[in-house]
Amino acid sequence: MDISLITYDGLPDLDPDDCLLRDELVKRGHKCHTCIWDDDSIDWSKFDVSIMRSAWDYHLKQDKFYAWIDRVSRVTKLLNPPDMMKWSSHKIYLKELGEAGLPVIETLWVMKGETAGGLFDSLQWEKAIVKPAVGLATFGVKRFMLDEQGRKDAQAHADHLAITGDVMIQPYLTSVEDYGERALAFIGGEYSHTVRKSSFQKLAPGGHAGETSVPTDEEEVAVGREVLKFLKNRPLYARVDLVRDFEGKPKVLELELVEPSLFLQFAPPSAPAKFADALERIVELHKV
Ligand SMILES: Nc1ncnc2c1ncn2[C@@H]1O[C@H](COP(=O)(O)OP(=O)(O)O)[C@@H](O)[C@H]1O
Ligand SMILES: [Mg+2]
């Protein structure tokens, strides 16, 4: 197959994880091309399949990105599937997951054009997180002490974000500082491995931002599997990010189906082969 691995212009040579993936695909006889998602000179119809990996600037170019998904998915098989990517790019999906009974972090919403009003005055939390509903790599994410000044600052940040998009407000779960956030990687819909992310981890190629390999925790994997079951179709790749709440229960922070690092460097050595198997299976099914 002719395969494009899709990145953005801040990472034109792919991240180290995706190099492992590319090596495996090339070993199997596929031709791999690295493509910048918004390079308008690319003829996407040349590729049998195009795999989104690291468009880490899509939140800054949202309209362009959604139009790109529509356009490109008409001429090449785009993975993850276009509707799945669009759905997961706006964190309002957490509301759907919560309504389906899945354990998600308590979240209040201020929709675009609204104001947080006196919302922060009634909160009993010690600290709150305010963040945009479309964002990645901590873009726009801020933590506030909910003392008198902090409530004002939190409201100002929420109102500022709400000028351009929907806003989320959550209790600040302190376990991110010690136990850490847990990123569970799923390949072809199957659980693969877990990585610990440090809090407010900045954007960086896989393996370069302070993440570490941690043993699998069955309680966390059970939550991750339930989250994936919610999806109608199996994604080629997925990451479920969990944080422990104040009672120590795992709560969903994100379900990433667009551009997650899969941290393959921290995975069992068979992970790239599993990814390639899953890809070949999806393409084969699609042919029938
Ligand atoms: N409710 C929360 N409690 C504690 N830390 C949080 C919370 N929400 C976000 N963070 C911190 O901010 C980071 C970025 O937030 P996240 O929701 O993962 O958005 P994104 O990764 O898309 O920017 C998280 O990795 C975590 O360190
Ligand atoms: Mg995150």
PDB file of N, CA and C in Angstrom, residues 138 175-184 194-201 211-212 214 220 239-244 251 253-254 256:
ATOM      1  N   THR A 138      -2.008  21.150  26.738  1.00  0.00           N
ATOM      2  CA  THR A 138      -2.187  22.182  27.774  1.00  0.00           C
ATOM      3  C   THR A 138      -2.492  23.585  27.222  1.00  0.00           C
ATOM      4  N   SER A 175      -3.935  14.427  42.335  1.00  0.00           N
ATOM      5  CA  SER A 175      -3.174  13.185  42.076  1.00  0.00           C
ATOM      6  C   SER A 175      -2.276  13.299  40.843  1.00  0.00           C
ATOM      7  N   VAL A 176      -2.547  14.300  39.991  1.00  0.00           N
ATOM      8  CA  VAL A 176      -1.672  14.467  38.815  1.00  0.00           C
ATOM      9  C   VAL A 176      -0.237  14.800  39.238  1.00  0.00           C
ATOM     10  N   GLU A 177      -0.090  15.298  40.481  1.00  0.00           N
ATOM     11  CA  GLU A 177       1.253  15.709  40.930  1.00  0.00           C
ATOM     12  C   GLU A 177       2.095  14.534  41.433  1.00  0.00           C
ATOM     13  N   ASP A 178       1.453  13.504  41.993  1.00  0.00           N
ATOM     14  CA  ASP A 178       2.254  12.388  42.509  1.00  0.00           C
ATOM     15  C   ASP A 178       1.994  11.091  41.733  1.00  0.00           C
ATOM     16  N   TYR A 179       0.775  10.577  41.853  1.00  0.00           N
ATOM     17  CA  TYR A 179       0.462   9.356  41.091  1.00  0.00           C
ATOM     18  C   TYR A 179       0.613   9.633  39.591  1.00  0.00           C
ATOM     19  N   GLY A 180       0.207  10.811  39.198  1.00  0.00           N
ATOM     20  CA  GLY A 180       0.355  11.228  37.794  1.00  0.00           C
ATOM     21  C   GLY A 180      -0.838  10.844  36.949  1.00  0.00           C
ATOM     22  N   GLU A 181      -0.905  11.481  35.784  1.00  0.00           N
ATOM     23  CA  GLU A 181      -1.939  11.140  34.806  1.00  0.00           C
ATOM     24  C   GLU A 181      -1.500   9.861  34.101  1.00  0.00           C
ATOM     25  N   ARG A 182      -2.465   8.985  33.827  1.00  0.00           N
ATOM     26  CA  ARG A 182      -2.133   7.713  33.173  1.00  0.00           C
ATOM     27  C   ARG A 182      -2.688   7.698  31.759  1.00  0.00           C
ATOM     28  N   ALA A 183      -1.802   7.512  30.789  1.00  0.00           N
ATOM     29  CA  ALA A 183      -2.219   7.473  29.391  1.00  0.00           C
ATOM     30  C   ALA A 183      -2.215   6.019  28.940  1.00  0.00           C
ATOM     31  N   LEU A 184      -3.408   5.498  28.626  1.00  0.00           N
ATOM     32  CA  LEU A 184      -3.537   4.103  28.211  1.00  0.00           C
ATOM     33  C   LEU A 184      -3.635   4.055  26.684  1.00  0.00           C
ATOM     34  N   THR A 194       0.630   1.330  29.233  1.00  0.00           N
ATOM     35  CA  THR A 194       0.323   2.563  29.974  1.00  0.00           C
ATOM     36  C   THR A 194       1.592   3.372  30.202  1.00  0.00           C
ATOM     37  N   VAL A 195       1.411   4.682  30.123  1.00  0.00           N
ATOM     38  CA  VAL A 195       2.509   5.612  30.378  1.00  0.00           C
ATOM     39  C   VAL A 195       2.043   6.616  31.425  1.00  0.00           C
ATOM     40  N   ARG A 196       2.943   7.030  32.300  1.00  0.00           N
ATOM     41  CA  ARG A 196       2.624   8.102  33.244  1.00  0.00           C
ATOM     42  C   ARG A 196       3.055   9.427  32.631  1.00  0.00           C
ATOM     43  N   LYS A 197       2.131  10.365  32.601  1.00  0.00           N
ATOM     44  CA  LYS A 197       2.484  11.709  32.121  1.00  0.00           C
ATOM     45  C   LYS A 197       2.653  12.613  33.324  1.00  0.00           C
ATOM     46  N   SER A 198       3.596  13.528  33.241  1.00  0.00           N
ATOM     47  CA  SER A 198       3.738  14.483  34.345  1.00  0.00           C
ATOM     48  C   SER A 198       2.678  15.573  34.176  1.00  0.00           C
ATOM     49  N   SER A 199       2.428  16.342  35.246  1.00  0.00           N
ATOM     50  CA  SER A 199       1.323  17.297  35.147  1.00  0.00           C
ATOM     51  C   SER A 199       1.733  18.487  34.284  1.00  0.00           C
ATOM     52  N   PHE A 200       0.780  18.994  33.568  1.00  0.00           N
ATOM     53  CA  PHE A 200       0.999  20.106  32.631  1.00  0.00           C
ATOM     54  C   PHE A 200       2.164  19.819  31.679  1.00  0.00           C
ATOM     55  N   GLN A 201       2.213  18.556  31.252  1.00  0.00           N
ATOM     56  CA  GLN A 201       3.289  18.163  30.338  1.00  0.00           C
ATOM     57  C   GLN A 201       3.176  18.920  29.022  1.00  0.00           C
ATOM     58  N   GLU A 211       7.460  11.695  30.233  1.00  0.00           N
ATOM     59  CA  GLU A 211       6.607  10.532  30.488  1.00  0.00           C
ATOM     60  C   GLU A 211       7.470   9.315  30.823  1.00  0.00           C
ATOM     61  N   THR A 212       6.881   8.397  31.583  1.00  0.00           N
ATOM     62  CA  THR A 212       7.621   7.189  31.971  1.00  0.00           C
ATOM     63  C   THR A 212       6.705   5.976  31.816  1.00  0.00           C
ATOM     64  N   VAL A 214       4.861   2.740  33.051  1.00  0.00           N
ATOM     65  CA  VAL A 214       4.355   2.241  34.341  1.00  0.00           C
ATOM     66  C   VAL A 214       3.645   0.913  34.100  1.00  0.00           C
ATOM     67  N   GLU A 220      -7.705   0.519  35.852  1.00  0.00           N
ATOM     68  CA  GLU A 220      -7.625   1.557  34.814  1.00  0.00           C
ATOM     69  C   GLU A 220      -7.938   0.972  33.440  1.00  0.00           C
ATOM     70  N   ARG A 239      -6.159   6.767  22.704  1.00  0.00           N
ATOM     71  CA  ARG A 239      -5.530   6.900  24.018  1.00  0.00           C
ATOM     72  C   ARG A 239      -6.583   7.361  25.010  1.00  0.00           C
ATOM     73  N   VAL A 240      -6.641   6.684  26.126  1.00  0.00           N
ATOM     74  CA  VAL A 240      -7.562   7.088  27.182  1.00  0.00           C
ATOM     75  C   VAL A 240      -6.701   7.629  28.321  1.00  0.00           C
ATOM     76  N   ASP A 241      -6.858   8.903  28.620  1.00  0.00           N
ATOM     77  CA  ASP A 241      -6.087   9.538  29.693  1.00  0.00           C
ATOM     78  C   ASP A 241      -6.931   9.582  30.959  1.00  0.00           C
ATOM     79  N   LEU A 242      -6.382   9.044  32.035  1.00  0.00           N
ATOM     80  CA  LEU A 242      -7.116   8.943  33.289  1.00  0.00           C
ATOM     81  C   LEU A 242      -6.394   9.680  34.404  1.00  0.00           C
ATOM     82  N   VAL A 243      -7.185  10.213  35.340  1.00  0.00           N
ATOM     83  CA  VAL A 243      -6.623  10.827  36.545  1.00  0.00           C
ATOM     84  C   VAL A 243      -7.397  10.271  37.731  1.00  0.00           C
ATOM     85  N   ARG A 244      -6.719  10.006  38.818  1.00  0.00           N
ATOM     86  CA  ARG A 244      -7.407   9.513  40.021  1.00  0.00           C
ATOM     87  C   ARG A 244      -8.090  10.685  40.731  1.00  0.00           C
ATOM     88  N   LYS A 251     -10.686   8.486  36.751  1.00  0.00           N
ATOM     89  CA  LYS A 251     -11.675   9.290  36.020  1.00  0.00           C
ATOM     90  C   LYS A 251     -11.100   9.659  34.646  1.00  0.00           C
ATOM     91  N   LEU A 253     -10.067  11.807  31.713  1.00  0.00           N
ATOM     92  CA  LEU A 253      -9.702  13.194  31.425  1.00  0.00           C
ATOM     93  C   LEU A 253      -9.874  13.456  29.928  1.00  0.00           C
ATOM     94  N   GLU A 254      -9.485  12.483  29.127  1.00  0.00           N
ATOM     95  CA  GLU A 254      -9.602  12.625  27.671  1.00  0.00           C
ATOM     96  C   GLU A 254      -9.701  11.266  26.999  1.00  0.00           C
ATOM     97  N   GLU A 256      -8.584  10.304  23.338  1.00  0.00           N
ATOM     98  CA  GLU A 256      -7.899  10.928  22.208  1.00  0.00           C
ATOM     99  C   GLU A 256      -7.923  10.037  20.976  1.00  0.00           C
TER     100      GLU A 256
END
